[in-house]
PDB file of C-alpha atoms in Angstrom:
ATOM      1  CA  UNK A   1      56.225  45.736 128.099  1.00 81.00           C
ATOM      2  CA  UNK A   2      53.183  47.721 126.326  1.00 89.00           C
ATOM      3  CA  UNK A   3      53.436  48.301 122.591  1.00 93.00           C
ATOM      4  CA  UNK A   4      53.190  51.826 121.036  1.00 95.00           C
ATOM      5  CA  UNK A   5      49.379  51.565 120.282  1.00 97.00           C
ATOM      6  CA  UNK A   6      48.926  50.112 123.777  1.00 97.00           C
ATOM      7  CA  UNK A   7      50.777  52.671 125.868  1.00 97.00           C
ATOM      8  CA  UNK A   8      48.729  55.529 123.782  1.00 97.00           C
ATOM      9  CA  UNK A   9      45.083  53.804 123.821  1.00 97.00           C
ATOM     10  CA  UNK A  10      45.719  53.148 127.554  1.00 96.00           C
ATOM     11  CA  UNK A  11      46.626  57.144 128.142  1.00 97.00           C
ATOM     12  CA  UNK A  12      43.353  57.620 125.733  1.00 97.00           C
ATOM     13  CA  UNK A  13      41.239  55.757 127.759  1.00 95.00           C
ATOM     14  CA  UNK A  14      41.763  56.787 131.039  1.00 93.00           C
ATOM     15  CA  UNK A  15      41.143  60.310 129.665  1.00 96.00           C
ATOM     16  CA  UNK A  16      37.852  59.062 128.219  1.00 95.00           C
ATOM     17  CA  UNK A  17      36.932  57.748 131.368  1.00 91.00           C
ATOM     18  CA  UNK A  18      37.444  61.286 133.125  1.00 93.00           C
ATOM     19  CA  UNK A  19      35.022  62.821 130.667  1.00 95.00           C
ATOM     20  CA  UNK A  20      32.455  59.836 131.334  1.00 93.00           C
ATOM     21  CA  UNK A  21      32.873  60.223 134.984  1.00 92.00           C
ATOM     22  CA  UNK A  22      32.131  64.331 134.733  1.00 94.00           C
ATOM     23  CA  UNK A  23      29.300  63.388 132.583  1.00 95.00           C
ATOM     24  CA  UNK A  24      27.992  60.537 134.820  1.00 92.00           C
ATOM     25  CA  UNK A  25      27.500  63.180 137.882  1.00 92.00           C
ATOM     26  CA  UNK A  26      25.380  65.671 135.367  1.00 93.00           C
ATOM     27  CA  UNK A  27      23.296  62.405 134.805  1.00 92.00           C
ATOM     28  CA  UNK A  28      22.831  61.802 138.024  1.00 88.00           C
ATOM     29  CA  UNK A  29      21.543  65.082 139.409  1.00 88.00           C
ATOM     30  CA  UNK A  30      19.396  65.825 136.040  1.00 85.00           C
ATOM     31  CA  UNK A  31      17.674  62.387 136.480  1.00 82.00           C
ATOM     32  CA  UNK A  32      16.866  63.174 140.156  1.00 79.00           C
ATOM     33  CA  UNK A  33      15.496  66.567 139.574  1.00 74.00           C
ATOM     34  CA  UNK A  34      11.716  66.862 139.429  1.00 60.00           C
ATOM     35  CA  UNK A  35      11.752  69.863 137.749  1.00 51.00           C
ATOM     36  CA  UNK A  36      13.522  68.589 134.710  1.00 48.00           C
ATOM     37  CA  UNK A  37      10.350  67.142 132.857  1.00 53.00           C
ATOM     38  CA  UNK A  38      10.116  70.812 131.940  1.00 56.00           C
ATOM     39  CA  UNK A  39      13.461  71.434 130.697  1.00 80.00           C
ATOM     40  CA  UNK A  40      13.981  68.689 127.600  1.00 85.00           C
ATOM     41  CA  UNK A  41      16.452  70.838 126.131  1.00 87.00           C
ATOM     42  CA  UNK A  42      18.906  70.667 128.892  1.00 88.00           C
ATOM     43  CA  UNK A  43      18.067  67.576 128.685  1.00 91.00           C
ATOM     44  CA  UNK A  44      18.691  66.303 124.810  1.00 93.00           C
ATOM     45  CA  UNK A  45      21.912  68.746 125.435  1.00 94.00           C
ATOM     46  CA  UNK A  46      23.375  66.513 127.769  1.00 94.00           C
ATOM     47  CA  UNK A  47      22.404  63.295 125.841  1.00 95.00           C
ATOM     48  CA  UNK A  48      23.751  64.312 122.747  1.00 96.00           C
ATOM     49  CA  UNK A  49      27.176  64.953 124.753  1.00 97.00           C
ATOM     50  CA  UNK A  50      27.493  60.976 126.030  1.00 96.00           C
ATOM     51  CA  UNK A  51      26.484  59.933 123.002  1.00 96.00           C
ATOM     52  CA  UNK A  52      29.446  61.847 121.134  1.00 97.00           C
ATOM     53  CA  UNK A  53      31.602  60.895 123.976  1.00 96.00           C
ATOM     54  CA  UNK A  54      30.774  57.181 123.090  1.00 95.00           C
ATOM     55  CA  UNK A  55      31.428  57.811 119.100  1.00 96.00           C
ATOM     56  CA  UNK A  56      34.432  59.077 119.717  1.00 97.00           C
ATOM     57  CA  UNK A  57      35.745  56.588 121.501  1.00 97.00           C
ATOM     58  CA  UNK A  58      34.450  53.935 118.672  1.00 98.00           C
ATOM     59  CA  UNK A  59      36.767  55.938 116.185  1.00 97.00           C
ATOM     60  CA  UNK A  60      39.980  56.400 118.025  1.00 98.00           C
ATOM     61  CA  UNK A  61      39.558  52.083 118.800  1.00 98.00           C
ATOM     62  CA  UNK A  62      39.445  51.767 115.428  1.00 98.00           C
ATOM     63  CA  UNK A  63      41.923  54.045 114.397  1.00 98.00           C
ATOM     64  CA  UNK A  64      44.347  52.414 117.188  1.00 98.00           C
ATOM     65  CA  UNK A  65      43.239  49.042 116.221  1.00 97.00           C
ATOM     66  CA  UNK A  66      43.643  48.947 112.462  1.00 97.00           C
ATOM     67  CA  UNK A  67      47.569  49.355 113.649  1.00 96.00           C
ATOM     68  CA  UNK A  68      47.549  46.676 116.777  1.00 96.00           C
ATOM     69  CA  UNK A  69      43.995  45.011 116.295  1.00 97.00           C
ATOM     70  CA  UNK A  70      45.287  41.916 118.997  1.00 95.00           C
ATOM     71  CA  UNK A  71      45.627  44.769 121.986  1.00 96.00           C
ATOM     72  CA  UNK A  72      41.974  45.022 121.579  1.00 97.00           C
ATOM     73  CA  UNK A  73      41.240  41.056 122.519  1.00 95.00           C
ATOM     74  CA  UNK A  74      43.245  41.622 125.377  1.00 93.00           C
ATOM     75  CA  UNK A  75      43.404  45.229 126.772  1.00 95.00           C
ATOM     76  CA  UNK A  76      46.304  46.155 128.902  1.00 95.00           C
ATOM     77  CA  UNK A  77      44.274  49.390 129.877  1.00 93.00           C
ATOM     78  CA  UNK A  78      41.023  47.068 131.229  1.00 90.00           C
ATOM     79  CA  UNK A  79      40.897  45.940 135.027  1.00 85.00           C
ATOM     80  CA  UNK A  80      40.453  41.628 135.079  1.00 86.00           C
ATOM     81  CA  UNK A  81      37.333  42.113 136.411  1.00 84.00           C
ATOM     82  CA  UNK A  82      35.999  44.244 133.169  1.00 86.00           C
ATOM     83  CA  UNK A  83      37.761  41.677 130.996  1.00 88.00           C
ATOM     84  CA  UNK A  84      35.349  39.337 133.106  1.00 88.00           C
ATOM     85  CA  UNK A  85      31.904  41.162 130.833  1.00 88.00           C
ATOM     86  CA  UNK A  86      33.761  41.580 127.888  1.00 93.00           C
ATOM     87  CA  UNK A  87      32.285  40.452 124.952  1.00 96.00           C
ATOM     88  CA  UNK A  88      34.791  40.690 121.797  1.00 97.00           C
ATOM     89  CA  UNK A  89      36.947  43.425 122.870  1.00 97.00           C
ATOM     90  CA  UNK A  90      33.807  45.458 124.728  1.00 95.00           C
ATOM     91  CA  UNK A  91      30.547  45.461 125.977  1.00 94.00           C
ATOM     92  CA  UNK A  92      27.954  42.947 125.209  1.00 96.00           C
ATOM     93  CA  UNK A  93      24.991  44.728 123.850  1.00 97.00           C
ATOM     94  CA  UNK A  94      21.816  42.613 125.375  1.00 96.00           C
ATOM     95  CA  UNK A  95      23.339  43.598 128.280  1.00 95.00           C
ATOM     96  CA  UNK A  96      21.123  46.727 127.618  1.00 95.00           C
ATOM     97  CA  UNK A  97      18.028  45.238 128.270  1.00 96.00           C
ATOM     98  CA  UNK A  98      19.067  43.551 131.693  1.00 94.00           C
ATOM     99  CA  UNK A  99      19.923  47.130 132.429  1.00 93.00           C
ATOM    100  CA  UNK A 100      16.343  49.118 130.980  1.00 94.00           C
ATOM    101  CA  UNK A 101      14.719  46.661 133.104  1.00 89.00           C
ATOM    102  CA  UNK A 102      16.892  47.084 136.282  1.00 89.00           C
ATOM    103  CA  UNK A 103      16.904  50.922 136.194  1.00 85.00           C
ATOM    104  CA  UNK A 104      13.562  51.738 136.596  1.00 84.00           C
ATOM    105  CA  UNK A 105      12.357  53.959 134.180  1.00 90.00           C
ATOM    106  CA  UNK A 106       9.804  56.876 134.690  1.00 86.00           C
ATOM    107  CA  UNK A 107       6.517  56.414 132.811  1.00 90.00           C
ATOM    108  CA  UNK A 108       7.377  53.486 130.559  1.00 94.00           C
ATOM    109  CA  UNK A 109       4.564  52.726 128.344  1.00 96.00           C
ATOM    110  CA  UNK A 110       3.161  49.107 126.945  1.00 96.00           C
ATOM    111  CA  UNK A 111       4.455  50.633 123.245  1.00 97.00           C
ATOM    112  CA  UNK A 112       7.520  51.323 124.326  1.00 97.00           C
ATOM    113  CA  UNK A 113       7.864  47.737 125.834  1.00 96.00           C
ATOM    114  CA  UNK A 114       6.742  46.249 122.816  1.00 98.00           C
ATOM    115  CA  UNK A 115       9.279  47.669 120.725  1.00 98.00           C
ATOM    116  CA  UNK A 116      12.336  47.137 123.618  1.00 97.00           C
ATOM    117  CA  UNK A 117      11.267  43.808 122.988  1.00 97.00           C
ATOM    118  CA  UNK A 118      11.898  43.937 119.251  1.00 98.00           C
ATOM    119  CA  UNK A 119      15.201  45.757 119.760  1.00 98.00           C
ATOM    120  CA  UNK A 120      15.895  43.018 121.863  1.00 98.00           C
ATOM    121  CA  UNK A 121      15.537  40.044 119.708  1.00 98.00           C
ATOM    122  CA  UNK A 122      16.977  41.952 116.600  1.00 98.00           C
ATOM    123  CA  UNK A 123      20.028  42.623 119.167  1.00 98.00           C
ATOM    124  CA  UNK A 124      20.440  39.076 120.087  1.00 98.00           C
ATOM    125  CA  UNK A 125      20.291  38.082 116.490  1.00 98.00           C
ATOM    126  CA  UNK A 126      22.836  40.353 115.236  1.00 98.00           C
ATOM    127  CA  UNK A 127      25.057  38.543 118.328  1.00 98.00           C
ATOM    128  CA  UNK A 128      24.655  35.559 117.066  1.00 98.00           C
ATOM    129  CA  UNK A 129      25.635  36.427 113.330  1.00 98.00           C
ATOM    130  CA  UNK A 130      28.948  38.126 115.027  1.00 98.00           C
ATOM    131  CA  UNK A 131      29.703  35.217 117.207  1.00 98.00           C
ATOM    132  CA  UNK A 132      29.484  32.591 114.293  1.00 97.00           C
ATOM    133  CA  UNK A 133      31.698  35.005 111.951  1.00 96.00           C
ATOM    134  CA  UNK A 134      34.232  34.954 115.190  1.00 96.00           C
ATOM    135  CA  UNK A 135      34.050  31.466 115.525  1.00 95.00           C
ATOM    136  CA  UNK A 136      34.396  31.088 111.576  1.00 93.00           C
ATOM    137  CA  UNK A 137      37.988  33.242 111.833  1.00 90.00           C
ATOM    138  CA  UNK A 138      38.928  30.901 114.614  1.00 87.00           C
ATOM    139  CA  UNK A 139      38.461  27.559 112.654  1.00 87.00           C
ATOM    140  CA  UNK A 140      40.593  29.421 109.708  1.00 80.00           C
ATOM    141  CA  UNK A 141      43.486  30.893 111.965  1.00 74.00           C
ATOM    142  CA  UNK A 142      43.892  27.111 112.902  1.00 70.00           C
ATOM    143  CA  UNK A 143      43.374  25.646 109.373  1.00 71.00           C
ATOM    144  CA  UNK A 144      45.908  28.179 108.599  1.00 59.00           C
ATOM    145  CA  UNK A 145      48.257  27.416 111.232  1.00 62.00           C
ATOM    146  CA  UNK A 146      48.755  23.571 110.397  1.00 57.00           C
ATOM    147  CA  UNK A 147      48.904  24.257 106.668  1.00 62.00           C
ATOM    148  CA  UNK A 148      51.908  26.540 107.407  1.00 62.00           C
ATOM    149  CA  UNK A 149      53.546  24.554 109.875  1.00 55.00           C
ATOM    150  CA  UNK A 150      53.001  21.722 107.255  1.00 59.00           C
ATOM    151  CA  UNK A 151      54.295  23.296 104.627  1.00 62.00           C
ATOM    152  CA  UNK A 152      57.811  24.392 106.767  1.00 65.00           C
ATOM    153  CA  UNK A 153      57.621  21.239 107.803  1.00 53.00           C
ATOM    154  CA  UNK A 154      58.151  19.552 104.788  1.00 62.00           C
ATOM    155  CA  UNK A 155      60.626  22.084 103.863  1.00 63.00           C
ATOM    156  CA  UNK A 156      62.620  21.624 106.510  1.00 51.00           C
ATOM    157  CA  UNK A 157      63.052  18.089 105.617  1.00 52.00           C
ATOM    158  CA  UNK A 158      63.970  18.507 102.180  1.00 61.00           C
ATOM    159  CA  UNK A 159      66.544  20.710 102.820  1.00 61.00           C
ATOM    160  CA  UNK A 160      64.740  23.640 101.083  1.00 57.00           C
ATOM    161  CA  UNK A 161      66.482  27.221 100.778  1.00 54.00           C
ATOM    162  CA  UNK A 162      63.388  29.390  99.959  1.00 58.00           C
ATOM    163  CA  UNK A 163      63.567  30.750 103.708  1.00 60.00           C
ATOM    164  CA  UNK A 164      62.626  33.910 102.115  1.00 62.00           C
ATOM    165  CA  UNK A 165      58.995  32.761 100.135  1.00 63.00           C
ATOM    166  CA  UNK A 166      58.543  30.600 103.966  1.00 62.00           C
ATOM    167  CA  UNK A 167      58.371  33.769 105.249  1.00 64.00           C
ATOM    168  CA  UNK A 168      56.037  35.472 103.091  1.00 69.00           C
ATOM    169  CA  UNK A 169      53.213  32.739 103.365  1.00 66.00           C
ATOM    170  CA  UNK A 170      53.187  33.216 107.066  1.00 66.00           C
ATOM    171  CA  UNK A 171      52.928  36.557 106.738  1.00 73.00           C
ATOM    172  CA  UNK A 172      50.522  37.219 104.386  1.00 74.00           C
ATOM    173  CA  UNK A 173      48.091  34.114 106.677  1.00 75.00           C
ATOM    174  CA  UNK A 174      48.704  36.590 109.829  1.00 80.00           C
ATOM    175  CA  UNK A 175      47.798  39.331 107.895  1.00 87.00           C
ATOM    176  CA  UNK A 176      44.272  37.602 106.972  1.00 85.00           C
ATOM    177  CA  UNK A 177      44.216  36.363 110.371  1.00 87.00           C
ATOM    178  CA  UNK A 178      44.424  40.131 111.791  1.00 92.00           C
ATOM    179  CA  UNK A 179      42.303  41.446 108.889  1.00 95.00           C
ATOM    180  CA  UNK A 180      39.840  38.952 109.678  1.00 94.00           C
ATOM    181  CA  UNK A 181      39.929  40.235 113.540  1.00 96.00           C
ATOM    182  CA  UNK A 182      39.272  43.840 112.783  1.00 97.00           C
ATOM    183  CA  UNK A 183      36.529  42.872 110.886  1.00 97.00           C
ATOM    184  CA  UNK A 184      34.664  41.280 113.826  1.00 97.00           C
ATOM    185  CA  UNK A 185      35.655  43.793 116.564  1.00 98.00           C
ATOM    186  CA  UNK A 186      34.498  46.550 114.358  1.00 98.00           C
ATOM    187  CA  UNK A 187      30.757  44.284 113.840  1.00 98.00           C
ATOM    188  CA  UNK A 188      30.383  43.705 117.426  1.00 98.00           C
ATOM    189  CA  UNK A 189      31.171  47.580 117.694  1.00 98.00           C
ATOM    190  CA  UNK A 190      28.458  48.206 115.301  1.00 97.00           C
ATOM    191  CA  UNK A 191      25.786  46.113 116.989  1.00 98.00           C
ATOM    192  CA  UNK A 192      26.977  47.696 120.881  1.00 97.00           C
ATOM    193  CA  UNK A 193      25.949  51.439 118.971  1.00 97.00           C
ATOM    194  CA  UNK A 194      23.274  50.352 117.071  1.00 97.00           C
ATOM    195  CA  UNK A 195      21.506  48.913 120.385  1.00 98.00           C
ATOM    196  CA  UNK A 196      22.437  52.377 122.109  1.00 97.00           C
ATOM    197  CA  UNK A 197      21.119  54.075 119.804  1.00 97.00           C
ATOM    198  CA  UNK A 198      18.006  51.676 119.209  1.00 98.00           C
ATOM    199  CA  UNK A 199      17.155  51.664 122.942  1.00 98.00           C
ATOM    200  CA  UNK A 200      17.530  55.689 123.356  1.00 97.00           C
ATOM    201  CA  UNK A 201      15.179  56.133 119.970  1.00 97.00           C
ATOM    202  CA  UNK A 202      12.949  54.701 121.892  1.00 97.00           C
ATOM    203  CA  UNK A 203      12.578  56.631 125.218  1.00 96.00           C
ATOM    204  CA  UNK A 204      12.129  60.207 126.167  1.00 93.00           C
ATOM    205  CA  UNK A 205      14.674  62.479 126.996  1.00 92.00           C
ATOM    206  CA  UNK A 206      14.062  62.072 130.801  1.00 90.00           C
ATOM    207  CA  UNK A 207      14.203  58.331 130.284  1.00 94.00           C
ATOM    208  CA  UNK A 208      17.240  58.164 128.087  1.00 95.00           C
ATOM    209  CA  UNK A 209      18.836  60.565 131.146  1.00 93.00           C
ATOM    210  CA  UNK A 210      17.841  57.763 133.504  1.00 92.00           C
ATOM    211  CA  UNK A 211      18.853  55.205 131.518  1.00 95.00           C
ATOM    212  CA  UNK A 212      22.503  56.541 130.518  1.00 94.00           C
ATOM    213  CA  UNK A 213      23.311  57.190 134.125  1.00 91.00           C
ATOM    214  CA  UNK A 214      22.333  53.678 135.304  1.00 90.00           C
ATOM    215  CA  UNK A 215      24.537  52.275 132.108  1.00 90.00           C
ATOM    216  CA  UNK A 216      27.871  54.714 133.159  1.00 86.00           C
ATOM    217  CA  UNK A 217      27.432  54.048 137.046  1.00 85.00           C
ATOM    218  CA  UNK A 218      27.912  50.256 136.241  1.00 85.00           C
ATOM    219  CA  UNK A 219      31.150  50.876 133.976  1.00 80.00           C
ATOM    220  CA  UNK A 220      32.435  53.073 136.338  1.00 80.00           C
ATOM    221  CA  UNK A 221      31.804  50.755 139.217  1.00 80.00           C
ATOM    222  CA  UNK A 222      33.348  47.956 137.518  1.00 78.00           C
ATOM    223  CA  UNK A 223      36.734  50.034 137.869  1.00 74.00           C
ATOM    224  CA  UNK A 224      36.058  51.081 141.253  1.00 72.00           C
ATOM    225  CA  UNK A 225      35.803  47.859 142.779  1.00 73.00           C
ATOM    226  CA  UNK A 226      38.898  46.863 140.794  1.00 61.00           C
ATOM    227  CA  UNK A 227      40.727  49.632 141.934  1.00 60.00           C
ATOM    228  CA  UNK A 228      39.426  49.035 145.819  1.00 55.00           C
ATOM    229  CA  UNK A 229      40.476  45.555 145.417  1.00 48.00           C
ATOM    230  CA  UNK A 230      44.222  46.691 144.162  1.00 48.00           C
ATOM    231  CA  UNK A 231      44.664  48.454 146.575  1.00 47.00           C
ATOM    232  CA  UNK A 232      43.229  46.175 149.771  1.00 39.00           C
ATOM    233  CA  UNK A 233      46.019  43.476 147.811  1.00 39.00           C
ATOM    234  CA  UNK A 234      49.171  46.999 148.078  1.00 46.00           C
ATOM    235  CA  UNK A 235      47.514  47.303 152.110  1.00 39.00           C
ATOM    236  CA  UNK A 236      47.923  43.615 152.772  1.00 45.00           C
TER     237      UNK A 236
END
């Protein structure tokens, strides 16, 4: 059975998706246009719109998560294969730079490489720092864990009546524990739109075109094959 901030998110998201998939076929047909490298206000237009699109997603997760931050690590509303490239409760930004290199940009130049380049080992750094401050709340929630379980332990034993005070340690560590959660799911967050926005900085408005549409067709595949593999299992 969902919780309240998991049935909601889930309607959210599937809404957000719509909006990325109407926005996905403008990409499309603006990056295959020839005569768009003379219309670069059409084309910032429709740039600025995914971008906003992506920002406000980032503040309804964390308005959703600061109530239910654990139905972010494991998303009711995600198929099994996106959970499959998830990287702390969403995409993994160097993932970016597979992509820039797969999509085929028009009229890349050897500056703009250069500083890709530089994006992309800052990115990978900032990764790093996340995944050791995940791996840091992990070591606590279990230091935590066996002090409390110690500490009812011995209580148990003794006979103790403070059921009450029990009850208030392990609530206050599982608030830490959650606090502790948000705050890494809302870094990662923070390095996946600074690399967006790093990477688009960087490239023209015909080229950030291009390069958004190859970035939404491969989220949007990734729940199209799910969905074609659903319902092959409802055929069968």
């Amino acid at each position: 059975m969902k919780t309240q901030v998991e049935e909601s998110f889930s309607e959210y998201f599937e809404k957000w998706v719509c909006q990325l998939e109407q926005l996905q076929h403008q990409l499309i047909k603006l990056s295959q246009e020839k005569a768009v490298l003379q219309n670069e206000a059409e084309l910032q237009a429709l740039v600025s719109r995914v971008t906003s699109l992506h920002k406000e997603y980032y503040t309804a997760k964390w308005a959703a998560a600061h109530q239910d931050v654990l139905a972010f690590f494991c998303p009711v509303w995600s198929s099994p294969l996106e959970k499959t490239f998830s990287w702390l409760t969403g995409w993994k930004p160097s993932m970016l730079f597979k992509l820039l290199r797969q999509a085929r940009l028009r009229n890349v130049s050897e500056q703009q490489l250069r500083k890709i380049e530089e994006l992309r080992l800052k990115t990978r750094y900032e990764e790093e720092r996340v995944e050791r401050e995940m791996e840091r709340q992990q070591v606590a929630m279990a230091d935590r864990k066996m002090v409390e379980l110690a500490r009812l332990t011995t209580r148990v034993r003794n006979g103790g009546g403070a059921v009450a005070e029990v009850e208030g340690m392990v609530d206050m560590a599982i608030k830490v524990m959650l606090n502790g959660l948000e705050r890494v799911m809302k870094a990662a967050d923070c390095v996946r739109l600074k690399a967006l926005k790093g990477v688009l900085d960087l490239l023209s408005p015909l080229q950030c075109v291009e390069f958004l549409a190859a970035n939404g067709m491969v989220q949007i595949k990734l729940r199209q094959l799910e969905r074609k593999s659903s319902n092959l299992i409802d055929l069968n």
